[in-house]
mmCIF file of C-alpha atoms (C1' of nucleotides) in Angstrom:
data_model
loop_
_atom_site.group_PDB
_atom_site.id
_atom_site.type_symbol
_atom_site.label_atom_id
_atom_site.label_comp_id
_atom_site.label_asym_id
_atom_site.label_seq_id
_atom_site.Cartn_x
_atom_site.Cartn_y
_atom_site.Cartn_z
ATOM 1 C CA MET A 1045 0.183 -0.512 0.046
ATOM 2 C CA HIS A 1046 0.996 3.691 -0.647
ATOM 3 C CA LYS A 1047 2.454 4.942 2.985
ATOM 4 C CA VAL A 1048 0.911 8.403 3.221
ATOM 5 C CA THR A 1049 1.039 11.125 5.815
ATOM 6 C CA VAL A 1050 -1.651 13.846 6.691
ATOM 7 C CA LEU A 1051 -1.163 14.724 10.146
ATOM 8 C CA ASP A 1052 1.275 16.639 11.588
ATOM 9 C CA LYS A 1053 2.011 17.965 14.766
ATOM 10 C CA LYS A 1054 -0.173 21.064 14.762
ATOM 11 C CA GLY A 1055 -3.066 18.626 14.242
ATOM 12 C CA ALA A 1056 -3.381 18.831 10.387
ATOM 13 C CA LEU A 1057 -3.116 22.744 10.197
ATOM 14 C CA ASP A 1058 -0.831 23.910 7.274
ATOM 15 C CA CYS A 1059 -1.144 20.276 5.800
ATOM 16 C CA PRO A 1060 -0.665 20.689 2.239
ATOM 17 C CA ILE A 1061 -3.113 18.219 1.020
ATOM 18 C CA ARG A 1062 -5.733 19.561 2.700
ATOM 19 C CA ASP A 1063 -4.855 22.922 1.334
ATOM 20 C CA VAL A 1064 -5.005 21.795 -1.910
ATOM 21 C CA ILE A 1065 -8.242 19.455 -1.302
ATOM 22 C CA ASN A 1066 -9.979 23.004 -0.063
ATOM 23 C CA ARG A 1067 -9.037 24.920 -2.966
ATOM 24 C CA ILE A 1068 -9.884 22.236 -6.145
ATOM 25 C CA GLY A 1069 -11.408 19.759 -3.932
ATOM 26 C CA ASP A 1070 -15.286 21.703 -4.968
ATOM 27 C CA LYS A 1071 -17.837 21.447 -7.052
ATOM 28 C CA TRP A 1072 -15.864 23.062 -10.214
ATOM 29 C CA SER A 1073 -12.260 23.755 -10.062
ATOM 30 C CA LEU A 1074 -11.336 19.969 -11.167
ATOM 31 C CA LEU A 1075 -14.163 20.106 -14.025
ATOM 32 C CA ILE A 1076 -12.304 23.865 -15.191
ATOM 33 C CA LEU A 1077 -8.626 22.091 -14.941
ATOM 34 C CA VAL A 1078 -9.687 19.654 -17.035
ATOM 35 C CA VAL A 1079 -11.726 21.952 -19.900
ATOM 36 C CA LEU A 1080 -8.177 24.311 -20.153
ATOM 37 C CA SER A 1081 -6.295 21.043 -20.457
ATOM 38 C CA GLU A 1082 -7.882 20.545 -24.096
ATOM 39 C CA GLN A 1083 -6.906 24.349 -24.977
ATOM 40 C CA PRO A 1084 -7.237 28.371 -23.787
ATOM 41 C CA THR A 1085 -10.317 29.441 -23.489
ATOM 42 C CA ARG A 1086 -12.946 32.401 -23.031
ATOM 43 C CA PHE A 1087 -14.626 33.286 -20.271
ATOM 44 C CA ASN A 1088 -18.605 32.566 -22.055
ATOM 45 C CA GLU A 1089 -16.600 29.566 -24.309
ATOM 46 C CA LEU A 1090 -15.998 28.162 -20.626
ATOM 47 C CA LYS A 1091 -19.548 29.118 -19.334
ATOM 48 C CA ARG A 1092 -21.088 26.950 -22.281
ATOM 49 C CA THR A 1093 -18.585 23.852 -21.898
ATOM 50 C CA ILE A 1094 -19.507 23.227 -18.576
ATOM 51 C CA GLY A 1095 -22.945 24.257 -19.314
ATOM 52 C CA ASP A 1096 -24.025 24.295 -15.664
ATOM 53 C CA ILE A 1097 -22.592 26.610 -14.050
ATOM 54 C CA SER A 1098 -23.678 30.220 -12.733
ATOM 55 C CA GLN A 1099 -21.950 33.138 -14.035
ATOM 56 C CA LYS A 1100 -21.224 34.098 -10.697
ATOM 57 C CA VAL A 1101 -19.204 31.052 -9.676
ATOM 58 C CA LEU A 1102 -17.171 30.656 -12.722
ATOM 59 C CA THR A 1103 -16.103 33.866 -12.431
ATOM 60 C CA LYS A 1104 -15.456 33.627 -8.623
ATOM 61 C CA VAL A 1105 -13.480 30.002 -9.158
ATOM 62 C CA LEU A 1106 -11.140 31.543 -12.127
ATOM 63 C CA LYS A 1107 -10.058 33.973 -9.338
ATOM 64 C CA GLU A 1108 -9.730 32.026 -7.069
ATOM 65 C CA LEU A 1109 -7.546 29.593 -9.189
ATOM 66 C CA GLU A 1110 -5.445 32.379 -10.855
ATOM 67 C CA GLN A 1111 -4.424 33.677 -7.546
ATOM 68 C CA GLU A 1112 -3.296 30.441 -6.525
ATOM 69 C CA GLY A 1113 -1.512 30.170 -9.472
ATOM 70 C CA TYR A 1114 -3.107 27.197 -11.451
ATOM 71 C CA ILE A 1115 -4.281 29.583 -14.330
ATOM 72 C CA THR A 1116 -3.551 32.820 -16.088
ATOM 73 C CA ARG A 1117 -6.059 35.773 -17.586
ATOM 74 C CA THR A 1118 -5.191 37.439 -20.244
ATOM 75 C CA ALA A 1119 -7.549 40.635 -21.147
ATOM 76 C CA TYR A 1120 -7.522 42.070 -24.525
ATOM 77 C CA ASP A 1121 -8.282 45.829 -25.101
ATOM 78 C CA GLU A 1122 -11.118 44.933 -27.717
ATOM 79 C CA SER A 1123 -14.596 45.562 -27.688
ATOM 80 C CA PRO A 1124 -16.209 42.976 -27.050
ATOM 81 C CA PRO A 1125 -14.313 42.286 -24.095
ATOM 82 C CA LYS A 1126 -11.945 39.354 -24.496
ATOM 83 C CA VAL A 1127 -10.534 37.488 -21.786
ATOM 84 C CA VAL A 1128 -8.525 34.335 -22.245
ATOM 85 C CA TYR A 1129 -7.592 31.745 -19.541
ATOM 86 C CA ASP A 1130 -4.967 28.657 -20.036
ATOM 87 C CA LEU A 1131 -2.948 26.450 -17.529
ATOM 88 C CA THR A 1132 0.291 27.731 -15.874
ATOM 89 C CA GLU A 1133 2.991 25.278 -15.260
ATOM 90 C CA MET A 1134 1.987 23.921 -11.485
ATOM 91 C CA GLY A 1135 -1.828 23.763 -13.731
ATOM 92 C CA ILE A 1136 -0.721 21.492 -16.198
ATOM 93 C CA SER A 1137 1.212 19.454 -13.316
ATOM 94 C CA VAL A 1138 -1.488 19.182 -11.066
ATOM 95 C CA LEU A 1139 -3.750 17.343 -13.837
ATOM 96 C CA THR A 1140 -0.899 14.350 -13.226
ATOM 97 C CA PRO A 1141 -1.496 13.270 -10.392
ATOM 98 C CA VAL A 1142 -5.020 13.908 -10.556
ATOM 99 C CA GLY A 1143 -5.500 11.997 -13.517
ATOM 100 C CA HIS A 1144 -4.270 8.865 -11.487
ATOM 101 C CA LEU A 1145 -7.715 9.265 -9.772
ATOM 102 C CA ILE A 1146 -9.748 9.628 -12.782
ATOM 103 C CA ASP A 1147 -8.646 6.811 -14.022
ATOM 104 C CA TRP A 1148 -9.405 4.779 -10.575
ATOM 105 C CA ALA A 1149 -12.547 6.444 -9.947
ATOM 106 C CA GLU A 1150 -13.778 5.520 -13.932
ATOM 107 C CA LYS A 1151 -12.734 1.691 -12.887
ATOM 108 C CA ASN A 1152 -14.295 1.787 -9.851
ATOM 109 C CA HIS A 1153 -17.448 3.468 -9.998
ATOM 110 C CA ALA A 1154 -19.733 0.695 -10.593
ATOM 111 C CA MET A 1155 -18.547 -0.759 -7.524
ATOM 112 C CA ILE A 1156 -18.823 2.645 -5.659
ATOM 113 C CA LYS A 1157 -22.655 2.808 -6.939
ATOM 114 C CA GLY A 1158 -23.709 -0.697 -6.350
ATOM 115 C CA ASN A 1159 -22.777 -0.322 -2.708
ATOM 116 C CA ARG A 1160 -24.216 2.577 -2.557
ATOM 117 C CA SER A 1161 -27.933 1.171 -3.899
ATOM 118 C CA LYS A 1162 -27.583 -1.291 -1.312
ATOM 119 C CA THR A 1163 -28.479 0.334 1.444
ATOM 120 C CA ASP A 1164 -30.822 2.892 0.449
ATOM 121 C CA MET B 187 0.181 15.941 -20.186
ATOM 122 C CA HIS B 188 -1.759 13.551 -18.589
ATOM 123 C CA LYS B 189 -5.326 12.854 -21.108
ATOM 124 C CA VAL B 190 -8.026 13.039 -19.340
ATOM 125 C CA THR B 191 -11.663 13.817 -19.601
ATOM 126 C CA VAL B 192 -14.537 14.499 -17.101
ATOM 127 C CA LEU B 193 -17.474 15.899 -19.252
ATOM 128 C CA ASP B 194 -19.852 13.588 -21.133
ATOM 129 C CA LYS B 195 -22.539 13.908 -23.040
ATOM 130 C CA LYS B 196 -25.175 14.621 -20.254
ATOM 131 C CA GLY B 197 -22.812 17.589 -18.778
ATOM 132 C CA ALA B 198 -20.870 16.199 -16.558
ATOM 133 C CA LEU B 199 -23.871 14.787 -14.398
ATOM 134 C CA ASP B 200 -22.909 10.783 -13.172
ATOM 135 C CA CYS B 201 -18.875 11.608 -13.861
ATOM 136 C CA PRO B 202 -16.661 9.291 -11.229
ATOM 137 C CA ILE B 203 -14.676 11.974 -10.720
ATOM 138 C CA ARG B 204 -16.486 14.291 -9.801
ATOM 139 C CA ASP B 205 -18.555 11.319 -8.006
ATOM 140 C CA VAL B 206 -15.871 10.493 -5.682
ATOM 141 C CA ILE B 207 -14.147 14.234 -5.090
ATOM 142 C CA ASN B 208 -18.066 14.453 -3.718
ATOM 143 C CA ARG B 209 -16.860 12.158 -1.032
ATOM 144 C CA ILE B 210 -13.598 11.964 -0.835
ATOM 145 C CA GLY B 211 -13.373 15.774 -1.353
ATOM 146 C CA ASP B 212 -15.016 16.896 1.982
ATOM 147 C CA LYS B 213 -12.943 18.260 5.157
ATOM 148 C CA TRP B 214 -12.597 15.102 6.994
ATOM 149 C CA SER B 215 -12.930 11.783 4.898
ATOM 150 C CA LEU B 216 -9.630 11.840 3.688
ATOM 151 C CA LEU B 217 -7.671 12.256 6.581
ATOM 152 C CA ILE B 218 -9.765 8.970 8.183
ATOM 153 C CA LEU B 219 -8.950 7.058 5.441
ATOM 154 C CA VAL B 220 -4.969 7.822 6.196
ATOM 155 C CA VAL B 221 -5.684 7.864 9.891
ATOM 156 C CA LEU B 222 -7.333 4.271 9.047
ATOM 157 C CA SER B 223 -4.006 3.198 6.811
ATOM 158 C CA GLU B 224 -1.915 2.976 9.656
ATOM 159 C CA GLN B 225 -4.516 0.211 11.825
ATOM 160 C CA PRO B 226 -7.746 -0.749 12.090
ATOM 161 C CA THR B 227 -9.036 2.252 14.782
ATOM 162 C CA ARG B 228 -11.637 2.713 17.212
ATOM 163 C CA PHE B 229 -14.163 5.702 17.355
ATOM 164 C CA ASN B 230 -12.790 7.404 20.044
ATOM 165 C CA GLU B 231 -9.218 7.124 19.154
ATOM 166 C CA LEU B 232 -10.250 8.282 15.527
ATOM 167 C CA LYS B 233 -11.581 11.398 17.282
ATOM 168 C CA ARG B 234 -8.608 11.743 19.388
ATOM 169 C CA THR B 235 -5.932 11.040 16.595
ATOM 170 C CA ILE B 236 -7.804 13.815 14.606
ATOM 171 C CA GLY B 237 -8.587 16.066 17.278
ATOM 172 C CA ASP B 238 -10.752 18.889 15.973
ATOM 173 C CA ILE B 239 -13.027 17.170 13.834
ATOM 174 C CA SER B 240 -17.107 16.931 15.811
ATOM 175 C CA GLN B 241 -18.444 14.031 17.314
ATOM 176 C CA LYS B 242 -21.104 14.171 14.559
ATOM 177 C CA VAL B 243 -19.116 14.081 11.983
ATOM 178 C CA LEU B 244 -17.470 11.790 12.380
ATOM 179 C CA THR B 245 -20.350 9.395 13.198
ATOM 180 C CA LYS B 246 -21.639 11.057 9.762
ATOM 181 C CA VAL B 247 -18.777 10.301 7.626
ATOM 182 C CA LEU B 248 -17.837 7.117 9.518
ATOM 183 C CA LYS B 249 -21.427 5.656 8.144
ATOM 184 C CA GLU B 250 -20.821 7.530 4.346
ATOM 185 C CA LEU B 251 -17.331 5.626 3.836
ATOM 186 C CA GLU B 252 -18.819 2.602 5.153
ATOM 187 C CA GLN B 253 -22.051 2.940 2.897
ATOM 188 C CA GLU B 254 -20.114 3.348 -0.420
ATOM 189 C CA GLY B 255 -17.550 0.716 0.368
ATOM 190 C CA TYR B 256 -14.372 2.312 1.400
ATOM 191 C CA ILE B 257 -14.324 1.065 5.223
ATOM 192 C CA THR B 258 -15.408 -2.108 7.648
ATOM 193 C CA ARG B 259 -17.551 -1.335 11.384
ATOM 194 C CA THR B 260 -17.301 -3.975 13.427
ATOM 195 C CA ALA B 261 -18.839 -3.901 16.638
ATOM 196 C CA TYR B 262 -18.354 -6.211 19.554
ATOM 197 C CA ASP B 263 -20.677 -6.777 21.945
ATOM 198 C CA GLU B 264 -19.018 -5.405 24.978
ATOM 199 C CA SER B 265 -19.521 -2.548 27.925
ATOM 200 C CA PRO B 266 -18.793 -0.402 27.136
ATOM 201 C CA PRO B 267 -18.664 -0.247 23.687
ATOM 202 C CA LYS B 268 -16.245 -1.545 21.268
ATOM 203 C CA VAL B 269 -16.174 -0.567 17.317
ATOM 204 C CA VAL B 270 -13.388 -0.759 15.381
ATOM 205 C CA TYR B 271 -13.137 0.464 11.795
ATOM 206 C CA ASP B 272 -11.013 -0.365 8.370
ATOM 207 C CA LEU B 273 -10.330 -0.188 4.934
ATOM 208 C CA THR B 274 -11.678 -2.551 2.374
ATOM 209 C CA GLU B 275 -9.411 -3.808 -0.280
ATOM 210 C CA MET B 276 -11.139 -0.801 -2.221
ATOM 211 C CA GLY B 277 -10.151 2.083 0.768
ATOM 212 C CA ILE B 278 -6.753 0.373 0.414
ATOM 213 C CA SER B 279 -6.393 0.766 -3.302
ATOM 214 C CA VAL B 280 -7.740 4.754 -3.888
ATOM 215 C CA LEU B 281 -5.209 5.230 -1.108
ATOM 216 C CA THR B 282 -2.650 4.948 -4.782
ATOM 217 C CA PRO B 283 -3.713 7.595 -6.443
ATOM 218 C CA VAL B 284 -4.368 9.523 -3.857
ATOM 219 C CA GLY B 285 -0.587 9.319 -2.444
ATOM 220 C CA HIS B 286 0.136 10.719 -5.695
ATOM 221 C CA LEU B 287 -1.554 13.965 -4.913
ATOM 222 C CA ILE B 288 -0.769 13.919 -1.912
ATOM 223 C CA ASP B 289 3.007 13.952 -2.957
ATOM 224 C CA TRP B 290 2.009 16.523 -5.738
ATOM 225 C CA ALA B 291 0.609 18.915 -2.636
ATOM 226 C CA GLU B 292 3.500 18.384 -0.804
ATOM 227 C CA LYS B 293 5.788 19.090 -3.530
ATOM 228 C CA ASN B 294 4.253 22.689 -4.408
ATOM 229 C CA HIS B 295 3.091 23.249 -1.346
ATOM 230 C CA ALA B 296 5.419 26.068 -0.911
ATOM 231 C CA MET B 297 4.749 27.812 -4.336
ATOM 232 C CA ILE B 298 1.383 27.466 -4.033
ATOM 233 C CA LYS B 299 1.680 29.777 -0.577
ATOM 234 C CA GLY B 300 4.047 32.010 -2.294
ATOM 235 C CA ASN B 301 0.820 32.951 -4.749
ATOM 236 C CA ARG B 302 -1.188 33.274 -2.787
ATOM 237 C CA SER B 303 0.360 35.785 -0.500
ATOM 238 C CA LYS B 304 1.406 37.888 -3.618
ATOM 239 C CA THR B 305 -2.531 39.290 -3.661
ATOM 240 C CA ASP B 306 -3.342 39.070 -0.381
ATOM 241 C "C1'" DT C 756 -20.371 6.280 46.140
ATOM 242 C "C1'" DC C 757 -18.895 9.592 42.342
ATOM 243 C "C1'" DA C 758 -16.564 10.144 38.122
ATOM 244 C "C1'" DA C 759 -15.235 8.251 33.607
ATOM 245 C "C1'" DT C 760 -15.321 5.384 29.187
ATOM 246 C "C1'" DT C 761 -17.493 3.713 25.189
ATOM 247 C "C1'" DA C 762 -20.618 5.029 20.802
ATOM 248 C "C1'" DG C 763 -23.337 7.066 19.776
ATOM 249 C "C1'" DG C 764 -28.439 10.358 18.956
ATOM 250 C "C1'" DC C 765 -30.534 14.390 18.839
ATOM 251 C "C1'" DA C 766 -31.801 19.764 18.545
ATOM 252 C "C1'" DC C 767 -29.917 23.729 17.574
ATOM 253 C "C1'" DC C 768 -27.385 27.568 14.980
ATOM 254 C "C1'" DT C 769 -23.292 29.725 11.852
ATOM 255 C "C1'" DT C 770 -21.219 30.010 7.886
ATOM 256 C "C1'" DG C 771 -20.066 29.445 3.528
ATOM 257 C "C1'" DA C 772 -20.895 27.248 -1.573
ATOM 258 C "C1'" DG C 773 -23.668 28.047 -4.714
ATOM 259 C "C1'" DG C 774 -27.754 29.685 -7.636
ATOM 260 C "C1'" DT C 775 -31.227 33.492 -10.074
ATOM 261 C "C1'" DA C 776 -31.765 37.753 -11.381
ATOM 262 C "C1'" DA C 777 -30.679 42.123 -13.394
ATOM 263 C "C1'" DC C 778 -27.765 45.453 -14.300
ATOM 264 C "C1'" DT C 779 -23.377 47.890 -16.240
ATOM 265 C "C1'" DA C 780 -20.665 49.245 -21.489
ATOM 266 C "C1'" DG C 781 -19.132 49.301 -25.287
ATOM 267 C "C1'" DG C 782 -19.091 47.901 -30.614
ATOM 268 C "C1'" DT C 783 -22.014 44.516 -33.883
ATOM 269 C "C1'" DT C 784 -25.585 42.934 -36.195
ATOM 270 C "C1'" DA C 785 -30.736 44.326 -37.894
ATOM 271 C "C1'" DT D 66 -33.701 52.360 -33.381
ATOM 272 C "C1'" DA D 67 -33.259 47.793 -30.785
ATOM 273 C "C1'" DA D 68 -31.216 44.062 -30.332
ATOM 274 C "C1'" DC D 69 -26.868 40.569 -29.182
ATOM 275 C "C1'" DC D 70 -22.469 39.825 -26.962
ATOM 276 C "C1'" DT D 71 -19.059 40.754 -24.355
ATOM 277 C "C1'" DA D 72 -16.919 39.449 -18.646
ATOM 278 C "C1'" DG D 73 -18.274 40.656 -15.426
ATOM 279 C "C1'" DT D 74 -20.708 42.949 -11.068
ATOM 280 C "C1'" DT D 75 -24.528 42.872 -6.867
ATOM 281 C "C1'" DA D 76 -28.236 41.762 -4.270
ATOM 282 C "C1'" DC D 77 -30.930 37.863 -2.727
ATOM 283 C "C1'" DC D 78 -32.306 33.244 -1.365
ATOM 284 C "C1'" DT D 79 -31.484 28.425 -0.059
ATOM 285 C "C1'" DC D 80 -28.884 24.638 1.553
ATOM 286 C "C1'" DA D 81 -25.958 21.660 2.817
ATOM 287 C "C1'" DA D 82 -21.869 20.810 5.889
ATOM 288 C "C1'" DG D 83 -20.030 21.355 10.314
ATOM 289 C "C1'" DG D 84 -20.151 23.038 15.054
ATOM 290 C "C1'" DT D 85 -21.360 23.265 20.231
ATOM 291 C "C1'" DG D 86 -24.069 20.367 23.947
ATOM 292 C "C1'" DC D 87 -26.819 17.878 26.189
ATOM 293 C "C1'" DC D 88 -28.608 13.210 26.606
ATOM 294 C "C1'" DT D 89 -27.953 7.673 26.787
ATOM 295 C "C1'" DA D 90 -26.094 2.597 29.360
ATOM 296 C "C1'" DA D 91 -23.389 -0.403 31.248
ATOM 297 C "C1'" DT D 92 -19.437 -0.657 33.351
ATOM 298 C "C1'" DT D 93 -14.548 -0.344 35.709
ATOM 299 C "C1'" DG D 94 -11.530 2.297 38.769
ATOM 300 C "C1'" DA D 95 -10.642 5.047 43.084
#
DNA sequence: TCAATTAGGCACCTTGAGGTAACTAGGTTA
DNA sequence: TAACCTAGTTACCTCAAGGTGCCTAATTGA
């Protein structure tokens, strides 16, 4: 088994994985990163691709991802406005471990749904 | 770059990774799985090890993890009560991709905190 | 006798995540 | 002239996550 450590002396405070999960473990961040991994994407294009995200939340999550260094925001001085989002090196690199988790999820999804339905 | 897919035709509904993240992406699940990976653990021992989790939430999360098949719950008919939680095969196996994410988080935590402080 | 321990259950409260709808500005199109 | 598109912002609402505090029942130790 993979040996992992999450708790430190301060009782899980300042723990890297919890910090990362806090950011990309929400409803939309991971999805946005994956969409951006296909190609740099404009705001409304992101919105249309994802489909069911609200404008307010998309704005907010993009701001947060930019602030943490996962993505870049490039505004072109045109009218109508044009703003393009893209992955940074860090944003690209996180998709490797995330990809492993996605693979696991796909392999085990049927079993999880099966377990779940037993006690519904 | 790792090639990943998250969106399906139904617009991210019934998507394995989002389903998994919904469960283990909360504040405590991952931590519980990691603690259990050390050894089978009793309820109050889990509570003490984690430290700052409330009893109510620990009960709830353990129930959910059991229902989905990540952990087992074994009650011994003693007094005072004794209930031991342990990882299932599935619970063990998810720690491999999760471990990769933890490694990534540890390597990049300094950079993330650096980025964050720039705009605080 | 009194306190502690065990694994919870239950009522109540706060906070934040996320949704909806309406508004903006400048330029393009019908 | 009127409507549309862009990338947001703001006010308002709802719901779920998570926290606190108090309760239990049998048994052990001081």
